[in-house]
XYZ file of C-alpha atoms in Angstrom:
645
model
C 123.657 111.271 101.014
C 124.460 113.179 104.011
C 123.662 112.958 108.265
C 121.819 115.078 109.720
C 121.473 115.552 113.721
C 119.112 117.291 115.463
C 116.996 118.359 112.590
C 116.461 114.886 111.806
C 115.414 114.100 115.533
C 112.851 116.791 115.770
C 111.536 116.092 112.202
C 110.760 112.487 113.178
C 109.537 112.998 116.697
C 107.238 115.369 115.408
C 105.788 112.703 113.017
C 105.631 110.408 115.934
C 108.539 108.070 115.596
C 110.721 107.210 118.880
C 114.525 108.143 118.254
C 117.820 107.991 120.202
C 120.280 110.509 120.861
C 122.094 112.944 118.041
C 124.320 111.409 115.107
C 122.081 108.235 114.411
C 120.148 109.109 111.335
C 121.098 109.461 107.613
C 118.908 111.359 105.326
C 118.551 110.756 101.933
C 117.131 112.843 99.319
C 114.899 111.324 96.385
C 111.940 112.415 94.315
C 111.045 116.443 94.624
C 108.442 116.748 91.713
C 105.378 118.499 90.046
C 102.939 115.796 89.499
C 101.049 117.371 86.667
C 99.708 114.370 84.857
C 100.072 110.609 84.541
C 103.530 109.628 84.368
C 105.987 107.987 86.130
C 108.386 110.463 87.894
C 112.376 108.961 88.522
C 115.051 110.281 90.371
C 118.581 108.698 90.513
C 119.451 108.102 94.265
C 122.683 106.807 96.119
C 121.631 105.089 99.255
C 123.905 103.905 101.898
C 126.442 101.206 101.027
C 124.823 98.477 103.316
C 127.929 98.604 106.090
C 125.773 100.020 108.825
C 123.113 98.236 110.845
C 119.956 100.424 110.510
C 117.011 99.805 113.179
C 114.326 101.167 110.899
C 114.063 102.846 107.714
C 111.803 105.754 106.909
C 110.112 107.188 103.584
C 108.971 110.246 104.421
C 106.298 111.755 101.317
C 105.446 115.167 101.766
C 102.407 115.777 99.714
C 101.780 119.678 99.010
C 99.894 121.640 95.914
C 100.789 124.408 93.500
C 98.564 126.468 91.483
C 97.838 124.995 87.709
C 97.685 126.729 84.539
C 95.031 129.197 84.009
C 91.833 126.979 82.805
C 92.898 123.910 83.760
C 90.045 121.501 85.234
C 90.251 119.536 88.678
C 93.742 121.150 89.867
C 94.890 119.315 93.313
C 91.056 118.171 93.719
C 90.744 114.703 92.931
C 91.680 111.368 94.481
C 94.454 109.674 92.426
C 96.800 107.012 93.612
C 100.484 107.651 93.903
C 102.942 104.619 93.699
C 106.093 104.407 95.259
C 108.989 102.119 93.299
C 112.684 101.647 94.089
C 114.561 100.390 90.434
C 117.736 98.452 91.289
C 119.848 97.405 88.504
C 117.867 93.968 88.373
C 114.134 94.824 89.407
C 111.478 97.355 89.961
C 109.523 97.056 93.350
C 106.609 99.102 94.826
C 107.130 99.701 98.560
C 104.359 102.236 99.093
C 101.187 103.719 98.032
C 99.035 106.814 99.161
C 95.928 108.338 97.633
C 95.695 111.968 97.095
C 92.520 113.931 98.746
C 90.408 116.283 97.140
C 92.310 119.145 98.140
C 89.801 121.856 96.966
C 90.807 125.349 97.109
C 89.248 127.329 100.187
C 88.325 124.121 102.202
C 89.738 124.895 105.603
C 92.593 122.408 105.556
C 93.831 123.216 102.241
C 95.657 126.635 100.459
C 98.931 127.413 98.745
C 100.924 126.386 101.664
C 99.439 123.066 102.653
C 101.588 120.036 103.205
C 101.017 116.788 104.288
C 104.023 114.063 105.447
C 103.120 110.034 104.929
C 105.270 108.164 106.881
C 106.040 104.780 105.540
C 108.083 102.256 107.241
C 109.917 100.306 104.482
C 112.446 98.588 106.605
C 111.307 95.369 104.847
C 112.916 96.534 101.599
C 115.975 97.777 103.249
C 118.071 95.314 100.830
C 116.495 97.232 97.842
C 117.433 100.394 99.445
C 121.410 100.365 99.044
C 124.159 102.057 96.663
C 122.914 103.459 93.341
C 119.505 103.131 92.506
C 116.110 104.823 91.191
C 113.397 106.171 93.273
C 109.856 106.310 91.232
C 106.739 108.142 91.751
C 104.134 106.768 89.333
C 101.017 109.349 89.569
C 97.955 108.102 88.121
C 95.919 111.467 87.439
C 94.576 113.083 85.024
C 94.862 116.479 86.457
C 97.576 118.521 88.003
C 98.164 120.635 91.302
C 100.298 118.319 93.321
C 103.802 118.375 94.617
C 105.822 115.524 95.882
C 108.896 115.552 97.810
C 110.525 112.142 99.084
C 113.215 111.614 101.845
C 114.129 108.647 103.437
C 115.291 108.335 107.168
C 117.974 105.353 107.796
C 117.724 105.166 112.010
C 120.884 103.166 112.973
C 120.312 100.739 115.352
C 119.451 96.756 115.952
C 116.234 96.007 113.658
C 113.480 93.582 115.035
C 114.599 90.989 112.717
C 117.447 91.283 109.875
C 115.850 90.903 106.144
C 117.173 87.880 104.374
C 115.880 88.473 101.260
C 112.726 89.722 99.401
C 110.567 87.960 96.463
C 108.384 89.880 94.204
C 104.856 88.131 93.938
C 102.599 90.082 91.739
C 102.642 93.590 90.393
C 100.241 94.728 88.378
C 96.538 95.999 87.847
C 94.330 93.379 87.135
C 90.894 93.525 85.616
C 87.998 92.111 87.794
C 84.576 90.897 86.703
C 85.033 90.128 82.890
C 84.133 86.623 82.165
C 86.274 86.600 79.295
C 89.572 87.890 81.221
C 89.201 85.995 84.520
C 91.379 87.513 87.311
C 92.596 84.230 88.649
C 93.778 83.285 85.421
C 96.159 86.081 85.268
C 97.432 85.674 89.575
C 99.372 82.605 88.405
C 101.167 80.070 90.835
C 104.771 81.371 92.289
C 107.573 79.235 92.997
C 110.295 80.405 95.882
C 112.894 78.822 97.900
C 114.267 80.696 101.152
C 117.399 82.287 101.645
C 120.216 81.262 103.810
C 119.692 82.661 107.312
C 115.981 82.708 106.973
C 113.772 81.694 109.842
C 110.709 82.944 108.973
C 108.542 84.918 106.393
C 105.636 87.335 105.892
C 103.756 87.760 102.474
C 103.325 91.550 102.195
C 100.622 92.977 99.905
C 99.416 96.535 98.827
C 96.174 96.115 97.363
C 93.497 99.010 96.082
C 90.446 98.666 94.045
C 89.544 100.946 91.228
C 86.893 101.703 88.551
C 83.007 101.101 88.454
C 81.122 98.664 86.580
C 77.411 98.659 85.873
C 76.716 95.596 88.618
C 78.047 96.635 91.722
C 80.135 99.767 90.985
C 83.021 97.407 91.364
C 85.837 97.791 92.263
C 86.194 101.131 94.073
C 82.976 101.118 95.858
C 82.329 97.043 96.146
C 83.979 94.873 98.445
C 85.366 91.374 97.599
C 87.807 88.696 99.011
C 90.776 86.999 98.176
C 92.207 84.020 99.253
C 96.022 83.299 100.089
C 97.057 79.678 99.303
C 100.883 78.290 100.132
C 101.485 74.733 98.564
C 97.714 74.712 97.525
C 96.443 75.239 101.165
C 94.533 78.133 101.804
C 96.328 79.909 104.678
C 94.224 83.148 104.996
C 91.080 85.086 103.799
C 90.989 88.996 103.258
C 88.033 91.064 102.630
C 89.202 93.715 100.524
C 87.480 97.119 102.051
C 88.443 100.205 104.543
C 85.090 101.183 106.529
C 86.691 104.135 108.247
C 86.966 106.924 105.814
C 84.167 108.891 107.229
C 86.877 109.429 110.241
C 89.607 110.451 107.869
C 92.300 112.529 109.807
C 92.126 114.606 106.706
C 89.297 116.545 106.857
C 86.977 118.225 105.251
C 87.885 117.855 101.914
C 85.652 118.377 98.737
C 84.644 115.236 96.717
C 83.359 112.025 98.160
C 86.049 111.928 101.056
C 83.386 110.120 103.269
C 82.890 107.264 101.166
C 84.345 103.798 102.401
C 86.355 102.034 99.830
C 88.117 99.036 98.471
C 90.998 99.316 100.813
C 91.676 103.081 100.590
C 90.338 106.566 101.789
C 91.023 109.611 99.731
C 93.919 111.644 101.340
C 94.955 108.560 103.326
C 97.987 106.344 102.816
C 97.303 102.936 101.683
C 97.794 100.299 104.740
C 99.679 97.136 103.809
C 98.366 93.770 104.552
C 100.520 91.082 105.940
C 100.244 86.912 106.000
C 102.066 84.857 108.021
C 103.691 82.120 105.836
C 103.847 78.707 107.684
C 107.002 76.687 108.281
C 109.524 78.873 106.183
C 113.084 78.436 106.782
C 116.525 78.666 105.106
C 116.243 76.225 101.727
C 112.721 75.748 102.034
C 110.478 75.813 98.778
C 107.087 76.639 98.539
C 104.196 78.062 96.360
C 102.162 81.096 96.634
C 98.986 81.961 94.870
C 96.303 84.413 95.358
C 92.807 83.481 94.249
C 89.543 86.016 94.208
C 86.046 85.010 94.955
C 83.838 84.144 91.600
C 82.320 87.615 90.491
C 80.750 88.605 86.989
C 80.080 92.287 86.340
C 78.354 94.014 83.667
C 80.579 96.713 81.616
C 80.305 100.460 82.413
C 81.330 103.467 80.328
C 85.014 102.360 81.218
C 84.474 98.900 80.754
C 85.233 96.688 84.418
C 86.985 97.974 87.287
C 90.436 96.444 88.707
C 92.500 95.647 91.549
C 96.022 97.187 91.652
C 98.235 94.455 93.773
C 101.877 95.079 94.457
C 102.938 91.707 96.786
C 106.169 90.436 98.208
C 107.572 87.794 100.454
C 109.869 89.265 103.085
C 112.236 86.815 104.743
C 113.391 87.312 108.032
C 116.319 85.988 110.305
C 115.880 85.078 114.170
C 114.954 87.633 116.437
C 117.833 90.083 117.687
C 116.651 91.081 120.808
C 114.435 89.059 123.653
C 112.926 91.557 125.794
C 112.589 94.848 124.054
C 109.869 97.565 123.994
C 109.632 100.335 121.238
C 107.970 103.693 121.594
C 106.051 104.067 118.036
C 103.820 107.041 118.263
C 102.458 110.163 120.826
C 98.400 109.930 119.734
C 97.919 113.261 122.247
C 99.068 115.450 123.179
C 100.388 116.416 119.922
C 100.163 118.723 116.763
C 100.852 115.667 114.367
C 97.917 116.271 111.537
C 98.152 112.219 111.864
C 96.014 112.640 115.242
C 93.964 115.776 114.223
C 90.875 114.270 115.404
C 92.202 113.571 118.938
C 93.902 116.894 119.526
C 94.113 119.332 121.399
C 93.439 116.723 123.862
C 92.652 116.423 127.843
C 95.449 115.778 130.307
C 95.456 112.222 129.437
C 98.827 111.469 127.041
C 97.984 108.629 124.892
C 101.042 106.458 123.542
C 101.780 103.397 121.041
C 104.210 100.635 121.789
C 105.513 97.925 120.024
C 107.222 94.567 121.022
C 110.243 94.343 119.311
C 111.610 91.095 121.034
C 111.246 87.653 121.371
C 109.546 87.547 124.854
C 105.870 88.395 126.027
C 105.804 91.906 127.321
C 103.970 91.707 130.419
C 105.246 94.984 131.970
C 106.231 98.373 130.927
C 107.429 101.432 133.296
C 106.935 104.772 131.766
C 108.093 107.992 132.536
C 106.370 111.232 131.018
C 105.659 114.903 131.450
C 105.733 118.342 130.266
C 109.193 119.572 129.012
C 110.907 121.268 131.843
C 108.308 120.129 134.215
C 108.579 117.158 137.271
C 107.853 114.211 135.428
C 105.575 111.268 136.400
C 105.909 107.460 135.904
C 103.466 104.604 135.376
C 103.602 101.110 135.176
C 101.622 99.243 132.458
C 100.370 95.444 133.279
C 99.062 93.420 130.516
C 100.456 91.264 128.007
C 101.868 92.149 124.326
C 103.275 89.557 122.180
C 106.164 89.279 120.038
C 105.884 92.033 117.013
C 102.526 93.182 118.390
C 101.440 96.827 119.351
C 99.214 98.534 121.552
C 97.817 101.652 122.360
C 98.146 102.994 126.206
C 96.455 105.764 128.304
C 98.712 106.909 130.574
C 97.222 108.263 134.119
C 96.287 112.155 133.987
C 99.084 114.657 134.091
C 99.391 117.057 136.521
C 101.818 119.557 134.715
C 98.768 119.487 131.491
C 96.272 120.390 134.609
C 97.675 123.412 135.722
C 99.228 124.765 132.695
C 95.500 124.649 131.102
C 94.038 126.108 134.573
C 96.196 129.112 134.229
C 94.884 130.181 131.015
C 98.304 129.682 128.908
C 98.628 129.479 125.340
C 101.167 128.827 122.706
C 102.882 125.631 121.795
C 104.721 123.275 124.476
C 106.561 120.274 124.430
C 105.590 116.678 125.954
C 108.401 113.672 126.551
C 107.809 110.155 127.399
C 109.962 107.381 127.787
C 110.140 103.628 128.546
C 112.426 103.197 131.714
C 111.765 99.539 132.335
C 110.461 96.076 130.604
C 109.428 93.042 132.332
C 111.356 94.683 135.324
C 114.570 94.863 134.302
C 116.339 97.373 132.032
C 115.202 97.322 128.169
C 117.742 95.877 126.042
C 117.620 98.468 123.206
C 117.239 102.146 124.625
C 117.403 103.474 121.298
C 113.952 103.171 120.698
C 112.571 104.271 124.346
C 112.010 108.075 124.005
C 109.550 110.049 121.930
C 108.667 113.906 122.292
C 105.889 115.948 120.630
C 105.049 119.560 120.522
C 101.510 120.589 121.190
C 98.416 123.134 122.148
C 96.615 122.947 125.161
C 92.472 122.267 125.157
C 90.743 125.460 125.183
C 88.876 126.941 128.389
C 84.986 126.453 128.232
C 82.305 128.186 130.906
C 80.608 126.027 133.218
C 77.379 126.767 131.296
C 77.006 126.365 127.559
C 74.395 126.018 125.197
C 74.122 123.164 121.868
C 72.270 125.189 119.329
C 71.597 122.477 116.869
C 69.411 122.332 113.789
C 69.149 119.481 111.926
C 68.373 119.022 108.201
C 66.060 116.179 106.542
C 69.079 114.054 105.523
C 68.532 110.321 106.701
C 70.911 108.975 103.882
C 71.770 109.172 100.368
C 68.872 107.767 99.181
C 65.470 108.847 101.080
C 64.666 111.855 103.178
C 62.599 112.341 106.664
C 59.822 109.969 107.600
C 56.935 112.519 107.704
C 55.155 110.493 110.566
C 57.898 109.948 113.281
C 60.904 111.578 112.302
C 64.447 109.857 111.911
C 67.384 110.122 113.965
C 70.043 112.237 112.175
C 72.486 111.799 114.867
C 73.585 112.537 118.726
C 75.710 114.525 121.170
C 77.245 113.430 124.140
C 79.928 115.358 126.436
C 81.685 113.246 128.617
C 84.514 113.365 131.636
C 87.900 112.280 131.275
C 86.730 108.596 132.702
C 84.116 108.562 129.820
C 80.988 109.343 132.346
C 78.392 110.647 130.306
C 77.163 114.395 131.905
C 74.878 115.016 128.909
C 73.655 113.590 125.734
C 70.912 113.985 123.174
C 69.522 112.125 120.108
C 68.868 114.458 117.131
C 65.861 113.698 115.429
C 65.839 115.336 111.492
C 64.239 118.538 110.832
C 64.519 120.045 114.244
C 66.362 122.891 116.327
C 67.487 122.082 119.608
C 68.963 124.787 122.424
C 70.327 122.592 124.817
C 72.048 124.434 128.117
C 74.534 121.925 129.474
C 75.826 122.329 133.367
C 79.206 121.110 133.771
C 79.255 119.586 137.023
C 82.549 120.343 138.233
C 85.904 122.035 137.036
C 87.987 119.751 134.787
C 88.507 117.910 131.364
C 85.715 117.243 128.816
C 84.782 115.526 125.693
C 82.067 116.788 123.411
C 81.189 114.369 120.661
C 79.198 114.545 117.440
C 78.016 111.453 115.883
C 76.221 111.410 112.412
C 74.017 108.399 111.684
C 75.081 108.336 108.221
C 78.416 109.501 108.305
C 77.620 112.882 106.527
C 78.261 115.293 109.129
C 75.607 117.878 109.808
C 76.188 119.551 106.442
C 78.005 117.884 103.521
C 78.935 120.328 100.573
C 77.073 118.691 98.019
C 73.651 119.688 99.892
C 74.165 123.205 99.072
C 73.852 122.415 95.518
C 70.877 120.178 95.698
C 67.558 120.917 94.112
C 66.091 118.102 95.569
C 64.744 119.801 98.891
C 67.273 118.276 101.214
C 68.330 120.358 103.840
C 71.670 120.676 105.645
C 71.830 121.169 109.428
C 74.299 123.076 111.875
C 76.178 123.131 115.133
C 77.075 126.304 117.165
C 78.478 126.060 120.732
C 77.435 129.282 122.701
C 78.038 130.801 125.923
C 74.826 131.996 128.080
C 75.083 135.423 126.905
C 74.612 134.115 123.318
C 78.469 134.561 122.541
C 79.995 131.586 120.067
C 82.522 129.388 121.858
C 85.351 128.638 118.842
C 85.635 125.143 117.990
C 88.577 123.208 116.684
C 88.030 123.117 112.680
C 85.051 125.177 112.918
C 84.725 128.749 111.373
C 81.858 131.119 112.072
C 81.096 133.759 110.044
C 79.628 137.080 111.256
C 75.722 136.650 111.517
C 76.118 132.802 111.764
C 72.668 131.220 112.331
C 71.243 127.654 112.105
C 70.765 127.749 108.176
C 74.242 128.254 107.672
C 75.910 125.408 106.544
C 79.760 125.411 105.585
C 82.703 123.059 105.948
C 82.610 123.369 110.222
C 79.558 120.974 110.078
C 81.516 118.693 107.372
C 82.788 116.317 109.861
C 81.778 112.846 108.522
C 81.119 110.363 110.996
C 82.154 111.820 114.258
C 83.324 114.854 115.732
C 85.479 115.134 119.246
C 86.074 118.513 120.731
C 88.359 118.157 124.114
C 87.566 121.333 126.688
C 88.522 122.127 130.019
C 85.737 123.785 132.445
C 87.546 125.965 134.926
C 84.585 126.016 137.286
C 81.352 124.297 137.786
C 78.316 125.684 135.861
C 75.552 127.432 138.018
C 72.342 125.517 138.080
C 68.961 127.248 138.547
C 65.166 126.221 138.462
C 65.254 127.368 134.591
C 68.001 125.185 133.211
C 66.905 122.692 130.688
C 63.228 123.795 131.344
C 64.272 126.159 128.602
C 65.580 123.766 126.289
C 63.183 122.938 123.420
C 63.173 121.119 120.113
C 61.273 122.221 117.036
C 60.428 119.155 114.306
C 59.040 120.478 111.014
C 57.813 117.904 108.326
C 57.432 116.837 105.603
C 60.120 118.968 104.031
C 59.637 119.630 101.336
C 55.721 119.884 101.895
C 52.893 119.922 99.245
C 49.814 120.285 101.073
C 50.467 121.173 104.720
C 53.616 121.221 107.131
C 53.410 119.749 110.833
C 55.303 121.381 113.501
C 55.825 119.516 116.955
C 57.777 121.617 119.738
C 58.930 119.895 122.798
C 59.716 121.392 126.166
C 57.412 124.538 125.321
C 56.600 126.562 128.648
C 54.545 129.319 127.566
C 52.962 130.851 124.544
C 55.289 131.089 121.706
C 55.491 132.705 118.383
C 55.693 130.778 115.540
C 56.839 132.338 111.832
C 57.253 130.699 108.109
C 60.134 132.024 106.010
C 60.067 131.379 102.413
C 63.433 130.351 100.654
C 63.851 134.044 100.067
C 63.564 135.436 103.487
C 59.966 136.318 103.331
C 57.646 135.684 106.146
C 54.535 134.115 104.762
C 52.799 133.056 107.936
C 52.701 133.772 111.567
C 50.869 133.211 114.778
C 51.171 132.660 118.276
C 50.186 129.505 120.353
C 50.230 127.176 123.448
C 49.676 123.877 121.699
C 52.827 121.428 121.009
C 51.273 120.744 117.682
C 50.065 122.824 114.767
C 49.178 121.919 111.209
C 49.673 124.904 108.525
C 47.986 124.449 105.100
C 50.415 125.670 102.338
C 47.954 127.129 99.858
């Protein structure tokens, strides 16, 4: 065990967590292993002795990759659950969980030096993180390729509430859907008595669904409810599902990363579930039981699915503070990979705060600015309840605007601090400051052309409607006040060349939406023999040059039939940019914008071609899959039907 000062603060700030002055963070190194197969990886650890008060304890799990031996299958390219335990002399308790990504080699986010930090707040388990213990990683993988490095940061200060004790509820994998092995027969009633000093309690669960039966692909791809009963009364009902995998911050991935799942997503940490218990104080005796909804499945190749459940009762003492706001995270501007989709951003900083006191927060004064520049102030007004979080957009920052105007490059620092809460000094100043490093949004011209080709993808089970075409998605450009500058819905089997005139200098955001969360090009369509074709997007200037975009790679000779990772964005893609000047409007703008639809695709007897925005005679060529021109004509008609024989 050792203390690390400035470096500790910089690391945690980069991860987006508020820090006080140097000298208040103690780091403990735990596991540092290569996870090569399904196994427990144990490391003896010496934690602090508990004589110092800690405001927060963070567990930083750094996931990386290594090259597997020659001939290995699925090296670092499968979504495996990773469980983190603390083993004390009397118990073994799971404190966090994550799922590995489909870290396929060659994908733009992955490579030999790739690392991803998963930061868990494990303050609830502080009574276990004391003196000599063992930390365990359970890696449930049937192939290798991932590394794990685990550190704990003990941040000195006063916690929201002291933890008075922990009681384990359930901790196992439970088969679900088997009529001869009912899950509710395993989830038995548990009896507890609250320890001394307790004034409240929460049930904290980490739950993920795995496996697939032949009825509803339960449990990975099927959602089900459970009830939590206290003293035989239902106090909470929870649906076990995560519906945001298609906007995962760690993208693109190989595999089925876009599919929503039973409370988890590939490459993401598993979010704990909290339920407040009723009327728990010191000496209170009570019962708890979890019950799942009735469900009967049909066994698949590997039998039935299951839920992996880890649950604990966390007992708390009284609030230690009355009026206290804590800066929790910088959403933008930052280079933090947890905010990859939101950055580089505009000149509007966004932060998350937490109410660490017992009183409602009604106002917060912020001071914020680019490092070494003049700070701005802003007073937020609202209502933030005790222990609640909220995300706040601060007014536009002049220093960010000025830096971008100059065309500056490189990395910069951003500082934000809380200076007052509810019109008075904050009780705890150790959680009032945050810093981040960031890069500026790119500068684009005032006239841009969106060159879009949509495929014939509508969802995983059907193709384009041959008569009307089907909306595959849309694009939209908005200003920093979310006013729409230009927008277009995108039909399948179409090519769009839309010129957009930016009305004034300033920051803007390009947003792409995919109707079925497949982006414009999901990798399986490269391997499809069913006639499914992908789409693509290129943003150009009026001279025809490609404009670079975050996460996009344009190969030489890129054309709209090229797919690739740069269009594998899941449900949504955002690109902020700065226009140095308004675009030039002339009589031809938008008059030359055309959309072309071709259907059906594939075609058996005839192909229909419709053209929107045609102003004069157009040349039409049909090119087969090996690049041969098989048909050519000129026409002024808006619709053509061409026989395939």
